[in-house]
GROMACS .gro file of C-alpha atoms in nm:
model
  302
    1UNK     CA    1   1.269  -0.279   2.431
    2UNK     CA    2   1.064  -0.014   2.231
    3UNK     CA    3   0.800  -0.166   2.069
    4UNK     CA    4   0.611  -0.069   1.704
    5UNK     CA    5   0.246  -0.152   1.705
    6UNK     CA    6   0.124  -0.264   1.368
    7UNK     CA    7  -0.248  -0.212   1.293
    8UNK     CA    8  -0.310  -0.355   0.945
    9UNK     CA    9  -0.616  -0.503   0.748
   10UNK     CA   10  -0.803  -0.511   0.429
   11UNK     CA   11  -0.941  -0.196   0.255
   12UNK     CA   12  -1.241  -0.030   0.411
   13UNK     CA   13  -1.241  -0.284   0.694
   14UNK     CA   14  -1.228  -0.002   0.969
   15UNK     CA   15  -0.829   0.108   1.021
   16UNK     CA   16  -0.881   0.493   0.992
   17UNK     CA   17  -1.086   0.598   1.295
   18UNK     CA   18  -0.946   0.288   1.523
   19UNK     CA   19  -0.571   0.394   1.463
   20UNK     CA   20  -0.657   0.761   1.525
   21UNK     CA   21  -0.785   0.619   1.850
   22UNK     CA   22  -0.480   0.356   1.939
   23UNK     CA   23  -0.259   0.702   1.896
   24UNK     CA   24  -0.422   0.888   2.063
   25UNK     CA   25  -0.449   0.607   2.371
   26UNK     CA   26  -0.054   0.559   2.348
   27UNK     CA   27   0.031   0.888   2.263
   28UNK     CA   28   0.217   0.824   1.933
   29UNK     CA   29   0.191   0.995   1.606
   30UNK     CA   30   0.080   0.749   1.296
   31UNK     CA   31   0.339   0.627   1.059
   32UNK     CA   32   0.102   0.590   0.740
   33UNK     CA   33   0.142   0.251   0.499
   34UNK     CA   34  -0.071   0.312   0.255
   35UNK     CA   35   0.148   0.318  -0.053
   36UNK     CA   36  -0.087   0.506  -0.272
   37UNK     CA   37  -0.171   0.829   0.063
   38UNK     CA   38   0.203   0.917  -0.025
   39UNK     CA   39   0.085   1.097  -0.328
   40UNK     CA   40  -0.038   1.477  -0.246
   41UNK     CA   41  -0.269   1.495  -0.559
   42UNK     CA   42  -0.447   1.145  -0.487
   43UNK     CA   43  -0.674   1.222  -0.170
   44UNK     CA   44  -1.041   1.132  -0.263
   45UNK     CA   45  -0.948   0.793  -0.476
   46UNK     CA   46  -0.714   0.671  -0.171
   47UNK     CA   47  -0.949   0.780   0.096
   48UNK     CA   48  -0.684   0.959   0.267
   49UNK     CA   49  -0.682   1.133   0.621
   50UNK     CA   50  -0.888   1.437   0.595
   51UNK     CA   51  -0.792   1.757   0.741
   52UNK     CA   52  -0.909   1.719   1.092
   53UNK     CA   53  -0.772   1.397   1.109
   54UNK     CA   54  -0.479   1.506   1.037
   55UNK     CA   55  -0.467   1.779   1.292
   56UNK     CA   56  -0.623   1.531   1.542
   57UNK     CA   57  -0.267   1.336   1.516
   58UNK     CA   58   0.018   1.360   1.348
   59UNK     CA   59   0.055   1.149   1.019
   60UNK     CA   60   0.412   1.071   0.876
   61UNK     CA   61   0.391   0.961   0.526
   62UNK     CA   62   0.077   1.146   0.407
   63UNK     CA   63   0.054   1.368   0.124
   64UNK     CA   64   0.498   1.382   0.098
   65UNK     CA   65   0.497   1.299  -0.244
   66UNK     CA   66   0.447   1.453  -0.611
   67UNK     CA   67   0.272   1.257  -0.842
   68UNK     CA   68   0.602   1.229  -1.055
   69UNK     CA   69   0.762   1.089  -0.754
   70UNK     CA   70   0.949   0.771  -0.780
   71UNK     CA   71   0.897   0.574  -0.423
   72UNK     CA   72   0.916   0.225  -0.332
   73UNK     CA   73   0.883  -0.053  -0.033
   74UNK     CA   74   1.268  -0.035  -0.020
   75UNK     CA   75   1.258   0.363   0.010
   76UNK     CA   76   0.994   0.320   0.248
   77UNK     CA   77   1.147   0.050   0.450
   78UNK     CA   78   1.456   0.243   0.495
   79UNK     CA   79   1.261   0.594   0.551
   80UNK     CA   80   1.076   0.403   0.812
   81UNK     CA   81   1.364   0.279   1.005
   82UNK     CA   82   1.511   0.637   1.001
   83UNK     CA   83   1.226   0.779   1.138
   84UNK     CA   84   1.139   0.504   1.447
   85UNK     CA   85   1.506   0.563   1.505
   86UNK     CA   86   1.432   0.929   1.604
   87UNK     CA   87   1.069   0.879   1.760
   88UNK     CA   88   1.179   0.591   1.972
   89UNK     CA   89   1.383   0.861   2.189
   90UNK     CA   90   1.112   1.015   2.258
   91UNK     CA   91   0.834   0.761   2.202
   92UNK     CA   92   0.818   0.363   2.419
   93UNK     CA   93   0.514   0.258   2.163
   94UNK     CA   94   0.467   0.376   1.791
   95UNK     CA   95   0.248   0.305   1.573
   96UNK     CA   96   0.189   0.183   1.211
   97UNK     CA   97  -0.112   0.128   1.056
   98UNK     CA   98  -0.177   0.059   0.658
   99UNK     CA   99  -0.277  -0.205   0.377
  100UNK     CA  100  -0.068  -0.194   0.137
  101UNK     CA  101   0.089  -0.544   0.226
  102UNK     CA  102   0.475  -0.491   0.078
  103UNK     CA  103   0.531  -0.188   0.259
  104UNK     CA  104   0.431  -0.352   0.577
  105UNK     CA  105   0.640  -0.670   0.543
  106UNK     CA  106   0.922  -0.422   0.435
  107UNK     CA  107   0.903  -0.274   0.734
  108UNK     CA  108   0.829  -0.574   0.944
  109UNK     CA  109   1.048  -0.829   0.785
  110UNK     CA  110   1.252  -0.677   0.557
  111UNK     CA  111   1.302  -0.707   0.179
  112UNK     CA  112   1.605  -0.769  -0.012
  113UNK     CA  113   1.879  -0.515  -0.145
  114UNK     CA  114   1.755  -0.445  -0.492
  115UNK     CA  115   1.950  -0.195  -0.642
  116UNK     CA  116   1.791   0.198  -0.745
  117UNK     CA  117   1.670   0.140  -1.063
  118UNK     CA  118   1.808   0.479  -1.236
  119UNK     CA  119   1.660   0.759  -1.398
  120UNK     CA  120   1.745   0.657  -1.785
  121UNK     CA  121   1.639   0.302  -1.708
  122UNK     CA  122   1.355   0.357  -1.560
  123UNK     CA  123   1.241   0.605  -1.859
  124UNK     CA  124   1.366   0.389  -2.085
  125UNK     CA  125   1.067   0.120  -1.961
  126UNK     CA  126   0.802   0.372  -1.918
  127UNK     CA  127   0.808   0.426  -2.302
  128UNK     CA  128   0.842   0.064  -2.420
  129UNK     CA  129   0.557   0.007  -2.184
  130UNK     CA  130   0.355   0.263  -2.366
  131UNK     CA  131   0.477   0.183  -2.685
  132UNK     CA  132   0.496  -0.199  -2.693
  133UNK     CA  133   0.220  -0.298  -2.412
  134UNK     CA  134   0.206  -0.538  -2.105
  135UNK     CA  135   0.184  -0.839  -2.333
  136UNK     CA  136   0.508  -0.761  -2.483
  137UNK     CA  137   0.679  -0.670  -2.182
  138UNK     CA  138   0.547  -0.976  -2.027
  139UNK     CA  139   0.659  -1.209  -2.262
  140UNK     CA  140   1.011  -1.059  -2.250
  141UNK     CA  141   1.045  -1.142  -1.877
  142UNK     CA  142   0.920  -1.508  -1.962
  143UNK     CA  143   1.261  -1.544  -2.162
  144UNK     CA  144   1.467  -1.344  -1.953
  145UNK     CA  145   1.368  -1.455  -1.586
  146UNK     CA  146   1.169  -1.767  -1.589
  147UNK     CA  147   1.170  -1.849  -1.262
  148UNK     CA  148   0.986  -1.518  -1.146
  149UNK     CA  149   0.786  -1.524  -1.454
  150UNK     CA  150   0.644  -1.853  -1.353
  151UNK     CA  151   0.518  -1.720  -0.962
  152UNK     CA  152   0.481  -1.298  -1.071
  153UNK     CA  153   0.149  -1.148  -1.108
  154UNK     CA  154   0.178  -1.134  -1.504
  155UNK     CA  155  -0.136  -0.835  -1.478
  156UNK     CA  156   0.046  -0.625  -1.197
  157UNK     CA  157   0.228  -0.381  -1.467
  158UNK     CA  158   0.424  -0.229  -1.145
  159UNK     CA  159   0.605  -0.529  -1.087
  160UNK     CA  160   0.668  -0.685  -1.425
  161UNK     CA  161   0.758  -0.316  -1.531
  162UNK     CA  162   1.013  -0.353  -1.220
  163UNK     CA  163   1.148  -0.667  -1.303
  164UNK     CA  164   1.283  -0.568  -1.660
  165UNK     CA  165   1.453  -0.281  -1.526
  166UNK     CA  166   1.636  -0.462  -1.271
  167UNK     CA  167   1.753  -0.691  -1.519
  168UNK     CA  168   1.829  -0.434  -1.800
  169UNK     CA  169   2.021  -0.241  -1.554
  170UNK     CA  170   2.196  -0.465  -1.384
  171UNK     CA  171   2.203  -0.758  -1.627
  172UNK     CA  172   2.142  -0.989  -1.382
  173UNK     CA  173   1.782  -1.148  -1.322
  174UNK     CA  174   1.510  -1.057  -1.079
  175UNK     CA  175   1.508  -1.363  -0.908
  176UNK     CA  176   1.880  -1.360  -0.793
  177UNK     CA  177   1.833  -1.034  -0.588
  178UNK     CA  178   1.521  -1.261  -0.396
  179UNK     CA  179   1.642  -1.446  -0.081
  180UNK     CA  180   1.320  -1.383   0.135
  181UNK     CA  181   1.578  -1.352   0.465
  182UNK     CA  182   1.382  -1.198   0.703
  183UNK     CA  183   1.575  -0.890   0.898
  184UNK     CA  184   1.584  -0.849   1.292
  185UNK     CA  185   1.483  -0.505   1.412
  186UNK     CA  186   1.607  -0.341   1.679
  187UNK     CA  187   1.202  -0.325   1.848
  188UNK     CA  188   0.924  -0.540   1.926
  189UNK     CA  189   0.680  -0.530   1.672
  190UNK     CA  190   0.303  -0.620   1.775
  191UNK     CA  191   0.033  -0.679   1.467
  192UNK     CA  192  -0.290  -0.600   1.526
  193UNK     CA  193  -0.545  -0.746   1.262
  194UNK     CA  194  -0.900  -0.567   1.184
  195UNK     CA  195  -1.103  -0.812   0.976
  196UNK     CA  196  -1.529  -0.814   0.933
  197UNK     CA  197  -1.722  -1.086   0.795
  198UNK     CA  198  -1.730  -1.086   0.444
  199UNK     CA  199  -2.063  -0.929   0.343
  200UNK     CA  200  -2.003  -0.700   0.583
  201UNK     CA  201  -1.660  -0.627   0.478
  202UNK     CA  202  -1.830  -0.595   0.117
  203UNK     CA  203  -2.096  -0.385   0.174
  204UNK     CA  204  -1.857  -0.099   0.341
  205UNK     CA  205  -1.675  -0.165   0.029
  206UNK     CA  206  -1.946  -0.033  -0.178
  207UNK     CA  207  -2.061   0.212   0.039
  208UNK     CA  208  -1.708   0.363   0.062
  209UNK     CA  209  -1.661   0.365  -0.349
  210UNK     CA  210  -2.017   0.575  -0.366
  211UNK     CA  211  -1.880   0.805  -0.099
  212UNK     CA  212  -1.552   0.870  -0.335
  213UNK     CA  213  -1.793   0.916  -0.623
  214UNK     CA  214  -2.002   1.142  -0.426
  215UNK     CA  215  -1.709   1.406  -0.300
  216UNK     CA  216  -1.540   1.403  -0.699
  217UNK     CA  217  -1.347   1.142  -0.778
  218UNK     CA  218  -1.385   1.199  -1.130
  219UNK     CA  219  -1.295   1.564  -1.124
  220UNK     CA  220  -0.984   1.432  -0.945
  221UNK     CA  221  -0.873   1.209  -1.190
  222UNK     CA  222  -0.948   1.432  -1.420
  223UNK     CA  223  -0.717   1.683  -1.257
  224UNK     CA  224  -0.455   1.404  -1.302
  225UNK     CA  225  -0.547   1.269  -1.661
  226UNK     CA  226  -0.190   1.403  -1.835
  227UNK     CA  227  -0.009   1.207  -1.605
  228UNK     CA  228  -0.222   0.900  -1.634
  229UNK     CA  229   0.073   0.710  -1.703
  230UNK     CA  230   0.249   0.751  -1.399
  231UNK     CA  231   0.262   0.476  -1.205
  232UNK     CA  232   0.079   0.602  -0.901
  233UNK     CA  233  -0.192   0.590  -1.096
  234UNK     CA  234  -0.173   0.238  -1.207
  235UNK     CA  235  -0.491   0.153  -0.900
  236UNK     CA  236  -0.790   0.074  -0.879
  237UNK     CA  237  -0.986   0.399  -0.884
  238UNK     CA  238  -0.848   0.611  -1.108
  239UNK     CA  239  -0.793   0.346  -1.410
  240UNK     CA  240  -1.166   0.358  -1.358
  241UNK     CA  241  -1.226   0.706  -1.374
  242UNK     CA  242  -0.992   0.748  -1.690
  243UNK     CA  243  -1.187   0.496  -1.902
  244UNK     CA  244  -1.489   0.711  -1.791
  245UNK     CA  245  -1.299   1.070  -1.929
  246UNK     CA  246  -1.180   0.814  -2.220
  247UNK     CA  247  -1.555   0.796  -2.309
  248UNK     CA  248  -1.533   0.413  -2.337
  249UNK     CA  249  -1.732   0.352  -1.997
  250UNK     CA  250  -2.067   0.540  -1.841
  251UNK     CA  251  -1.991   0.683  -1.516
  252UNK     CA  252  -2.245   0.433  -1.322
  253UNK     CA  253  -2.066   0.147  -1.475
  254UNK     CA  254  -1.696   0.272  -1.409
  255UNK     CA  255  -1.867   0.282  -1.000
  256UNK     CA  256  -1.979  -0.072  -1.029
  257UNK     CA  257  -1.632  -0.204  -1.149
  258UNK     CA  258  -1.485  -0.008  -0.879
  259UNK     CA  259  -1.656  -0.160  -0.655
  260UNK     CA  260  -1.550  -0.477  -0.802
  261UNK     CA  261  -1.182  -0.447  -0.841
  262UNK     CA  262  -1.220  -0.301  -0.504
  263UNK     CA  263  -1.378  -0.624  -0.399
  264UNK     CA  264  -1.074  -0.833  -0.569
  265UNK     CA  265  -0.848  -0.622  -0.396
  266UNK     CA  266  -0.942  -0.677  -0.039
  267UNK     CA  267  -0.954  -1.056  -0.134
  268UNK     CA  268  -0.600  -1.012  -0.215
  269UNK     CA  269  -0.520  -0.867   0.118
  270UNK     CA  270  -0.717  -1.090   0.309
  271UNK     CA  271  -0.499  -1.407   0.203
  272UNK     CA  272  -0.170  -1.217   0.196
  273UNK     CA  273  -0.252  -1.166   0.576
  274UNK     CA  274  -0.383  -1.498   0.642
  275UNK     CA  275  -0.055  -1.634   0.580
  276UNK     CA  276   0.126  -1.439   0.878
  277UNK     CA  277   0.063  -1.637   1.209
  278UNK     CA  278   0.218  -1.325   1.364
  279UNK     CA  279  -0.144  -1.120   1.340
  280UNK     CA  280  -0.379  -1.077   1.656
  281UNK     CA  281  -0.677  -1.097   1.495
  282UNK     CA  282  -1.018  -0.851   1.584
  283UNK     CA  283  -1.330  -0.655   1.494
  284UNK     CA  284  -1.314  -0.320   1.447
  285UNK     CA  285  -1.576  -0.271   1.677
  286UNK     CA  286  -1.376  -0.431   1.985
  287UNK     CA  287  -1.204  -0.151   2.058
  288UNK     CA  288  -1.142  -0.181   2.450
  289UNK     CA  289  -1.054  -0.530   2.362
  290UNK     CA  290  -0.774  -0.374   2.149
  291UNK     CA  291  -0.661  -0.146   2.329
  292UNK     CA  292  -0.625  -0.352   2.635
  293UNK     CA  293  -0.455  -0.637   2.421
  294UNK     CA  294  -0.175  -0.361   2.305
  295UNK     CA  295  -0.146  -0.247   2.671
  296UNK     CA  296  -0.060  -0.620   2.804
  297UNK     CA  297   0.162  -0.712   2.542
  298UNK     CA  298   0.342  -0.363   2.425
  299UNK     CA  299   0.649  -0.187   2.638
  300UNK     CA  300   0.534   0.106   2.798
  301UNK     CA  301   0.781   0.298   3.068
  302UNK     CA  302   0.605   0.606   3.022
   0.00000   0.00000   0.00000
């Protein structure tokens, strides 16, 4: 059986250069799950592939989207599948590498079928939500879906935002679309974990949020300010960046809550990931290690 090697981990913690190495060593492009490297205009902020990284290996899932774009851990789930579908003639190993923890357990496991939320609907929330606020929005869903209310992230304005247009279009609640059954694939999948001790983990953090400053983040965003409400841009990064263009913060302070929210972020990761026994856990500095591990354990009949 073809198997899809899954090379996941917290922000900044080392994924980039190791996974351009893993592809190279199998000989498989890089199926990118990064939710936010989807978007074409958002390359400093998201620390996407440069150039020559790109032309070292071929990246699927990099830079295919506009900035209007509606996209989605479903979409992706089902792109995903399309596309293994094709490579696996060709390909014994593949790989996947990425943080953005939906996308990979939408992939891996599989999430439920939640209906398209359409066009009207979904413009229909965008104003209320600029009209009316998170708070108000928030509140709704507390009388409408109780259940997810009580377990949602009630500051994540993606998913409470998401939420309220399931139920308004469908006029059934959130919750009932939920059944958490995971999905059989038709590979092997093999999870590779990259984690760093904390301070360490940290300190590239901060390092790597300078680095953005450094090479124009703010121009970026700035580039992107009249679509500040689209929901790519809801992300730590960019909300920074626009308070700074906003005039409410100074640019050295926006940095340091970057590096913050950054920070929270990664924490976030770290105990999403801790609760999937399926992980091989190693530093990003044991490469042979790795690569060793994936050649005992994947299919190869190349």
């Amino acid at each position: 059986m073809k198997t899809l090697i899954v090379l996941l981990g917290p922000t900044a913690v080392g994924k980039t250069e190791l996974a351009l190495q893993l592809a190279e060593h199998i000989g498989s492009p890089i199926i990118n799950a990064d939710s936010r490297q989807l978007f074409r205009e958002m390359r400093i902020g998201t620390a996407a592939p440069t150039a020559e990284q790109l032309a070292r290996v071929k990246h699927y899932f990099v830079g295919t989207l506009d900035i209007h774009d509606y996209y989605s851990a479903a979409r992706f789930e089902s792109d995903v599948l399309k596309l293994t579908q094709e490579l696996f003639t060709t390909h014994d190993r593949l790989l996947m590498s990425g943080g953005s923890m939906l996308y990979l357990d939408a992939v891996c496991k599989g999430i439920d079928d939640i209906p398209t939320i359409d066009e009207d609907t979904r413009a229909m929330m965008r104003q209320r939500l600029q009209e009316d606020g998170l708070d108000t929005l928030v509140q709704e869903l507390r009388v409408l879906d109780p259940e997810y209310y009580a377990q949602a992230d009630l500051k994540n304005t993606k998913r409470i935002v998401h939420a309220l247009e399931i139920i308004y279009q469908t006029g059934r609640t959130f919750t009932s679309f939920r059944t958490a059954t995971r999905k059989q694939r038709p590979f092997n999948i093999l999870k590779i974990g990259l984690r760093r001790e904390r301070d360490e983990l940290f300190d590239r953090i901060n390092r790597r949020v300078e680095q953005m400053a450094a090479d124009g983040l703010l121009d970026e965003a700035r580039h992107l300010l009249p679509y500040r409400h689209e929901n790519a841009l809801n992300t730590v990064g960019y909300k920074e960046m626009m308070e700074v263009l906003d005039g409410t913060w100074t640019l050295p302070f926006a940095i340091e809550r970057m590096k913050k929210n950054t920070r929270v972020y990664a924490k976030k990761q770290m105990t999403w990931f801790a609760h999937d026994t399926d992980i091989h856990w190693f530093h990003p500095d044991e490469k042979e290690k790795i690569l060793s591990f994936v050649d005992e354990n994947s299919t190869n009949n190349a």
